[in-house]
Amino acid sequence: MKRSDGRAERDDRDTYWVLRKDQLSCLASPVRMDIVDHLVGRGPMSIKQLAASMGRQPSSIYYHMNMLVKADLVVEAGSQVSNRRAEVLYETISPRMRLQKALSDPANHETIDRTVGAISRQAHRDFVQGLSHPRAQLEGDERNLGFFRLINRPSPESLREINGYIERIAEILWEERDMEQPLIAFAWTLTPLHEKAVSGDD
């Protein structure tokens, strides 16, 4: 199904909302979150391919892959032959994996807190890696390396607009897969801040 702008209409059946507590706990790990993100971004891969994509040794991700499979977040997706040996291919259970709805249950907050910490640590590692990437673009319309933080007081209308842009960015990243381009990572947080009283004497 096509939208008016020519893009394919997103099917909600392609989105898996992570709500199970065991699955949320499983993803509160930078390595397991990175495995899921790489599989979403690149499609089915063997352990060997996945390790190369992540810049790790295969032995360092077997345990984490087993955890993801046991939690029903990753499944086997066939096999391929490499150097005359059969290799199992893995993929996520859905093209889109999302955790946002889990925030509505206060019982999940501690686990989500660990997950956001894992994402933030991974985002920092990604950025450090990007600083030395030979294809890093620092300026212009095709910039793929940058950072941003801003504190302000947006109106409800502006928040709706901001969230619309965030959803659109996610859709673009899920839909596009130009294998000639380098992988990029995109992470964000949006949160209200507690304010301390400001003394007029300061």
PDB file of C-alpha atoms in Angstrom:
ATOM      1  CA  MET A   1       0.000   0.000   0.000  1.00  0.00           C
ATOM      2  CA  LYS A   2       1.359   3.422  -0.977  1.00  0.00           C
ATOM      3  CA  ARG A   3       0.931   6.759   0.762  1.00  0.00           C
ATOM      4  CA  SER A   4       0.372  10.030  -1.076  1.00  0.00           C
ATOM      5  CA  ASP A   5       4.130  10.744  -0.951  1.00  0.00           C
ATOM      6  CA  GLY A   6       4.891   7.466  -2.737  1.00  0.00           C
ATOM      7  CA  ARG A   7       6.361   5.656   0.250  1.00  0.00           C
ATOM      8  CA  ALA A   8       5.008   2.320   1.386  1.00  0.00           C
ATOM      9  CA  GLU A   9       2.357   2.503   4.102  1.00  0.00           C
ATOM     10  CA  ARG A  10       3.752   1.067   7.328  1.00  0.00           C
ATOM     11  CA  ASP A  11       2.035  -2.101   8.527  1.00  0.00           C
ATOM     12  CA  ASP A  12       1.759  -2.238  12.343  1.00  0.00           C
ATOM     13  CA  ARG A  13       2.228  -5.999  12.085  1.00  0.00           C
ATOM     14  CA  ASP A  14       5.867  -5.181  11.253  1.00  0.00           C
ATOM     15  CA  THR A  15       6.329  -3.633  14.716  1.00  0.00           C
ATOM     16  CA  TYR A  16       6.984  -5.707  17.820  1.00  0.00           C
ATOM     17  CA  TRP A  17       6.349  -3.849  21.064  1.00  0.00           C
ATOM     18  CA  VAL A  18       8.656  -5.265  23.734  1.00  0.00           C
ATOM     19  CA  LEU A  19       6.500  -5.588  26.865  1.00  0.00           C
ATOM     20  CA  ARG A  20       7.509  -8.906  28.418  1.00  0.00           C
ATOM     21  CA  LYS A  21       9.624  -8.367  31.526  1.00  0.00           C
ATOM     22  CA  ASP A  22      12.126 -11.066  30.556  1.00  0.00           C
ATOM     23  CA  GLN A  23      12.595  -9.428  27.161  1.00  0.00           C
ATOM     24  CA  LEU A  24      13.038  -5.980  28.685  1.00  0.00           C
ATOM     25  CA  SER A  25      15.651  -7.361  31.089  1.00  0.00           C
ATOM     26  CA  CYS A  26      17.414  -9.104  28.219  1.00  0.00           C
ATOM     27  CA  LEU A  27      17.752  -5.826  26.318  1.00  0.00           C
ATOM     28  CA  ALA A  28      19.196  -3.958  29.318  1.00  0.00           C
ATOM     29  CA  SER A  29      22.637  -4.848  27.975  1.00  0.00           C
ATOM     30  CA  PRO A  30      24.699  -2.750  25.529  1.00  0.00           C
ATOM     31  CA  VAL A  31      25.906  -5.853  23.680  1.00  0.00           C
ATOM     32  CA  ARG A  32      22.461  -7.417  23.261  1.00  0.00           C
ATOM     33  CA  MET A  33      20.926  -4.089  22.257  1.00  0.00           C
ATOM     34  CA  ASP A  34      23.720  -3.673  19.706  1.00  0.00           C
ATOM     35  CA  ILE A  35      23.075  -7.161  18.309  1.00  0.00           C
ATOM     36  CA  VAL A  36      19.394  -6.360  17.832  1.00  0.00           C
ATOM     37  CA  ASP A  37      20.168  -2.990  16.229  1.00  0.00           C
ATOM     38  CA  HIS A  38      22.655  -4.528  13.782  1.00  0.00           C
ATOM     39  CA  LEU A  39      20.222  -7.281  12.801  1.00  0.00           C
ATOM     40  CA  VAL A  40      17.454  -4.710  12.263  1.00  0.00           C
ATOM     41  CA  GLY A  41      19.791  -2.501  10.235  1.00  0.00           C
ATOM     42  CA  ARG A  42      21.420  -5.180   8.100  1.00  0.00           C
ATOM     43  CA  GLY A  43      19.029  -8.113   7.977  1.00  0.00           C
ATOM     44  CA  PRO A  44      19.770 -11.794   8.642  1.00  0.00           C
ATOM     45  CA  MET A  45      23.411 -12.498   9.511  1.00  0.00           C
ATOM     46  CA  SER A  46      25.539 -15.314  10.849  1.00  0.00           C
ATOM     47  CA  ILE A  47      27.413 -14.969  14.140  1.00  0.00           C
ATOM     48  CA  LYS A  48      30.615 -14.432  12.152  1.00  0.00           C
ATOM     49  CA  GLN A  49      29.077 -11.670  10.000  1.00  0.00           C
ATOM     50  CA  LEU A  50      27.415 -10.059  12.996  1.00  0.00           C
ATOM     51  CA  ALA A  51      30.644 -10.028  14.987  1.00  0.00           C
ATOM     52  CA  ALA A  52      32.489  -8.401  12.083  1.00  0.00           C
ATOM     53  CA  SER A  53      29.756  -5.761  11.741  1.00  0.00           C
ATOM     54  CA  MET A  54      29.969  -5.007  15.475  1.00  0.00           C
ATOM     55  CA  GLY A  55      33.761  -5.036  15.575  1.00  0.00           C
ATOM     56  CA  ARG A  56      33.835  -7.966  18.004  1.00  0.00           C
ATOM     57  CA  GLN A  57      35.123 -11.532  18.113  1.00  0.00           C
ATOM     58  CA  PRO A  58      32.444 -14.190  17.424  1.00  0.00           C
ATOM     59  CA  SER A  59      33.198 -15.838  20.779  1.00  0.00           C
ATOM     60  CA  SER A  60      32.189 -12.629  22.561  1.00  0.00           C
ATOM     61  CA  ILE A  61      28.589 -12.680  21.297  1.00  0.00           C
ATOM     62  CA  TYR A  62      27.538 -16.364  21.444  1.00  0.00           C
ATOM     63  CA  TYR A  63      26.289 -16.040  25.013  1.00  0.00           C
ATOM     64  CA  HIS A  64      24.342 -12.857  24.209  1.00  0.00           C
ATOM     65  CA  MET A  65      22.817 -14.387  21.080  1.00  0.00           C
ATOM     66  CA  ASN A  66      21.638 -17.393  23.098  1.00  0.00           C
ATOM     67  CA  MET A  67      20.019 -15.019  25.606  1.00  0.00           C
ATOM     68  CA  LEU A  68      18.199 -13.180  22.801  1.00  0.00           C
ATOM     69  CA  VAL A  69      16.999 -16.437  21.233  1.00  0.00           C
ATOM     70  CA  LYS A  70      15.760 -17.759  24.602  1.00  0.00           C
ATOM     71  CA  ALA A  71      13.861 -14.488  25.137  1.00  0.00           C
ATOM     72  CA  ASP A  72      12.186 -14.832  21.700  1.00  0.00           C
ATOM     73  CA  LEU A  73      13.707 -11.579  20.466  1.00  0.00           C
ATOM     74  CA  VAL A  74      15.916 -13.215  17.817  1.00  0.00           C
ATOM     75  CA  VAL A  75      15.127 -16.298  15.735  1.00  0.00           C
ATOM     76  CA  GLU A  76      16.999 -18.531  13.327  1.00  0.00           C
ATOM     77  CA  ALA A  77      16.428 -17.452   9.723  1.00  0.00           C
ATOM     78  CA  GLY A  78      17.920 -20.276   7.691  1.00  0.00           C
ATOM     79  CA  SER A  79      21.548 -21.002   6.956  1.00  0.00           C
ATOM     80  CA  GLN A  80      24.348 -20.323   4.507  1.00  0.00           C
ATOM     81  CA  VAL A  81      27.541 -22.108   3.530  1.00  0.00           C
ATOM     82  CA  SER A  82      30.825 -20.344   4.199  1.00  0.00           C
ATOM     83  CA  ASN A  83      34.187 -22.073   3.670  1.00  0.00           C
ATOM     84  CA  ARG A  84      32.281 -25.356   3.250  1.00  0.00           C
ATOM     85  CA  ARG A  85      30.694 -24.965   6.662  1.00  0.00           C
ATOM     86  CA  ALA A  86      27.021 -24.332   7.335  1.00  0.00           C
ATOM     87  CA  GLU A  87      26.360 -21.182   9.349  1.00  0.00           C
ATOM     88  CA  VAL A  88      23.055 -20.369  11.035  1.00  0.00           C
ATOM     89  CA  LEU A  89      21.548 -16.998  10.086  1.00  0.00           C
ATOM     90  CA  TYR A  90      19.739 -14.931  12.704  1.00  0.00           C
ATOM     91  CA  GLU A  91      17.157 -12.150  12.479  1.00  0.00           C
ATOM     92  CA  THR A  92      14.931 -10.207  14.865  1.00  0.00           C
ATOM     93  CA  ILE A  93      11.370 -11.433  15.342  1.00  0.00           C
ATOM     94  CA  SER A  94      10.087  -8.291  13.637  1.00  0.00           C
ATOM     95  CA  PRO A  95      11.538  -5.617  11.311  1.00  0.00           C
ATOM     96  CA  ARG A  96      10.794  -3.006  13.973  1.00  0.00           C
ATOM     97  CA  MET A  97      11.485  -3.522  17.670  1.00  0.00           C
ATOM     98  CA  ARG A  98      10.171  -0.860  20.069  1.00  0.00           C
ATOM     99  CA  LEU A  99      10.186  -0.419  23.849  1.00  0.00           C
ATOM    100  CA  GLN A 100       8.308   2.873  24.327  1.00  0.00           C
ATOM    101  CA  LYS A 101       5.007   1.315  25.472  1.00  0.00           C
ATOM    102  CA  ALA A 102       6.768  -0.491  28.308  1.00  0.00           C
ATOM    103  CA  LEU A 103       7.238   2.904  30.023  1.00  0.00           C
ATOM    104  CA  SER A 104       3.510   3.024  30.840  1.00  0.00           C
ATOM    105  CA  ASP A 105       4.013   0.344  33.512  1.00  0.00           C
ATOM    106  CA  PRO A 106       5.886   1.803  36.532  1.00  0.00           C
ATOM    107  CA  ALA A 107       7.099  -1.722  37.369  1.00  0.00           C
ATOM    108  CA  ASN A 108       9.281  -1.524  34.248  1.00  0.00           C
ATOM    109  CA  HIS A 109      10.949   1.793  35.091  1.00  0.00           C
ATOM    110  CA  GLU A 110      14.033   0.323  36.768  1.00  0.00           C
ATOM    111  CA  THR A 111      14.672  -2.010  33.821  1.00  0.00           C
ATOM    112  CA  ILE A 112      14.024   0.753  31.287  1.00  0.00           C
ATOM    113  CA  ASP A 113      16.438   2.959  33.238  1.00  0.00           C
ATOM    114  CA  ARG A 114      19.159   0.320  32.756  1.00  0.00           C
ATOM    115  CA  THR A 115      18.238   0.036  29.076  1.00  0.00           C
ATOM    116  CA  VAL A 116      18.517   3.788  28.496  1.00  0.00           C
ATOM    117  CA  GLY A 117      21.882   3.704  30.277  1.00  0.00           C
ATOM    118  CA  ALA A 118      22.982   0.901  27.941  1.00  0.00           C
ATOM    119  CA  ILE A 119      21.808   2.861  24.897  1.00  0.00           C
ATOM    120  CA  SER A 120      23.597   6.005  26.111  1.00  0.00           C
ATOM    121  CA  ARG A 121      26.870   4.154  26.682  1.00  0.00           C
ATOM    122  CA  GLN A 122      26.597   2.544  23.260  1.00  0.00           C
ATOM    123  CA  ALA A 123      25.803   5.925  21.673  1.00  0.00           C
ATOM    124  CA  HIS A 124      29.023   7.307  23.160  1.00  0.00           C
ATOM    125  CA  ARG A 125      31.038   4.368  21.813  1.00  0.00           C
ATOM    126  CA  ASP A 126      29.396   4.842  18.404  1.00  0.00           C
ATOM    127  CA  PHE A 127      30.297   8.531  18.385  1.00  0.00           C
ATOM    128  CA  VAL A 128      33.934   7.889  19.326  1.00  0.00           C
ATOM    129  CA  GLN A 129      34.117   5.350  16.502  1.00  0.00           C
ATOM    130  CA  GLY A 130      32.552   7.843  14.103  1.00  0.00           C
ATOM    131  CA  LEU A 131      35.187  10.479  14.879  1.00  0.00           C
ATOM    132  CA  SER A 132      37.803   8.381  13.073  1.00  0.00           C
ATOM    133  CA  HIS A 133      35.546   6.913  10.358  1.00  0.00           C
ATOM    134  CA  PRO A 134      36.985   7.580   6.875  1.00  0.00           C
ATOM    135  CA  ARG A 135      33.525   8.392   5.502  1.00  0.00           C
ATOM    136  CA  ALA A 136      32.402  10.692   8.298  1.00  0.00           C
ATOM    137  CA  GLN A 137      30.570  13.750   6.976  1.00  0.00           C
ATOM    138  CA  LEU A 138      30.715  16.648   9.410  1.00  0.00           C
ATOM    139  CA  GLU A 139      28.776  19.259   7.416  1.00  0.00           C
ATOM    140  CA  GLY A 140      26.167  19.645   4.713  1.00  0.00           C
ATOM    141  CA  ASP A 141      22.952  17.865   3.777  1.00  0.00           C
ATOM    142  CA  GLU A 142      24.578  14.415   3.981  1.00  0.00           C
ATOM    143  CA  ARG A 143      26.134  14.897   7.423  1.00  0.00           C
ATOM    144  CA  ASN A 144      26.340  11.588   9.291  1.00  0.00           C
ATOM    145  CA  LEU A 145      28.255  12.679  12.413  1.00  0.00           C
ATOM    146  CA  GLY A 146      26.979  15.204  14.914  1.00  0.00           C
ATOM    147  CA  PHE A 147      25.596  15.771  18.396  1.00  0.00           C
ATOM    148  CA  PHE A 148      22.961  17.952  19.999  1.00  0.00           C
ATOM    149  CA  ARG A 149      21.431  18.782  23.383  1.00  0.00           C
ATOM    150  CA  LEU A 150      19.073  21.625  24.175  1.00  0.00           C
ATOM    151  CA  ILE A 151      16.865  22.527  27.127  1.00  0.00           C
ATOM    152  CA  ASN A 152      13.746  24.615  26.530  1.00  0.00           C
ATOM    153  CA  ARG A 153      10.009  24.863  27.239  1.00  0.00           C
ATOM    154  CA  PRO A 154       8.121  23.719  24.111  1.00  0.00           C
ATOM    155  CA  SER A 155       4.372  24.196  23.911  1.00  0.00           C
ATOM    156  CA  PRO A 156       2.055  21.158  23.566  1.00  0.00           C
ATOM    157  CA  GLU A 157       1.767  21.988  19.857  1.00  0.00           C
ATOM    158  CA  SER A 158       5.563  22.048  19.503  1.00  0.00           C
ATOM    159  CA  LEU A 159       5.903  18.754  21.389  1.00  0.00           C
ATOM    160  CA  ARG A 160       3.474  17.159  18.946  1.00  0.00           C
ATOM    161  CA  GLU A 161       5.585  18.493  16.078  1.00  0.00           C
ATOM    162  CA  ILE A 162       8.839  17.281  17.681  1.00  0.00           C
ATOM    163  CA  ASN A 163       7.417  13.804  18.239  1.00  0.00           C
ATOM    164  CA  GLY A 164       6.170  13.728  14.665  1.00  0.00           C
ATOM    165  CA  TYR A 165       9.685  14.455  13.412  1.00  0.00           C
ATOM    166  CA  ILE A 166      11.170  11.774  15.690  1.00  0.00           C
ATOM    167  CA  GLU A 167       8.697   9.193  14.369  1.00  0.00           C
ATOM    168  CA  ARG A 168       9.462  10.209  10.795  1.00  0.00           C
ATOM    169  CA  ILE A 169      13.220   9.859  11.392  1.00  0.00           C
ATOM    170  CA  ALA A 170      12.629   6.361  12.781  1.00  0.00           C
ATOM    171  CA  GLU A 171      10.562   5.445   9.725  1.00  0.00           C
ATOM    172  CA  ILE A 172      13.263   6.691   7.358  1.00  0.00           C
ATOM    173  CA  LEU A 173      15.920   4.677   9.168  1.00  0.00           C
ATOM    174  CA  TRP A 174      13.739   1.540   9.152  1.00  0.00           C
ATOM    175  CA  GLU A 175      12.778   1.923   5.488  1.00  0.00           C
ATOM    176  CA  GLU A 176      16.103   2.864   3.915  1.00  0.00           C
ATOM    177  CA  ARG A 177      18.843   0.337   3.294  1.00  0.00           C
ATOM    178  CA  ASP A 178      21.461   1.607   0.850  1.00  0.00           C
ATOM    179  CA  MET A 179      24.172  -1.032   1.122  1.00  0.00           C
ATOM    180  CA  GLU A 180      26.692   1.332  -0.518  1.00  0.00           C
ATOM    181  CA  GLN A 181      26.535   3.666   2.476  1.00  0.00           C
ATOM    182  CA  PRO A 182      28.182   3.233   5.901  1.00  0.00           C
ATOM    183  CA  LEU A 183      26.037   2.131   8.823  1.00  0.00           C
ATOM    184  CA  ILE A 184      24.923   5.003  11.037  1.00  0.00           C
ATOM    185  CA  ALA A 185      23.551   4.972  14.577  1.00  0.00           C
ATOM    186  CA  PHE A 186      20.863   7.371  15.781  1.00  0.00           C
ATOM    187  CA  ALA A 187      19.899   7.663  19.472  1.00  0.00           C
ATOM    188  CA  TRP A 188      17.764  10.191  21.332  1.00  0.00           C
ATOM    189  CA  THR A 189      16.230  10.922  24.728  1.00  0.00           C
ATOM    190  CA  LEU A 190      13.410  13.317  25.541  1.00  0.00           C
ATOM    191  CA  THR A 191      12.622  13.971  29.190  1.00  0.00           C
ATOM    192  CA  PRO A 192      11.045  16.558  31.496  1.00  0.00           C
ATOM    193  CA  LEU A 193      13.500  17.957  34.032  1.00  0.00           C
ATOM    194  CA  HIS A 194      12.934  18.643  37.709  1.00  0.00           C
ATOM    195  CA  GLU A 195      13.649  22.288  38.414  1.00  0.00           C
ATOM    196  CA  LYS A 196      15.250  23.632  41.560  1.00  0.00           C
ATOM    197  CA  ALA A 197      13.882  26.810  43.052  1.00  0.00           C
ATOM    198  CA  VAL A 198      15.931  29.810  42.002  1.00  0.00           C
ATOM    199  CA  SER A 199      16.761  32.271  44.767  1.00  0.00           C
ATOM    200  CA  GLY A 200      16.596  35.956  43.924  1.00  0.00           C
ATOM    201  CA  ASP A 201      19.762  36.472  45.989  1.00  0.00           C
ATOM    202  CA  ASP A 202      21.932  34.394  43.642  1.00  0.00           C
TER     203      ASP A 202
END
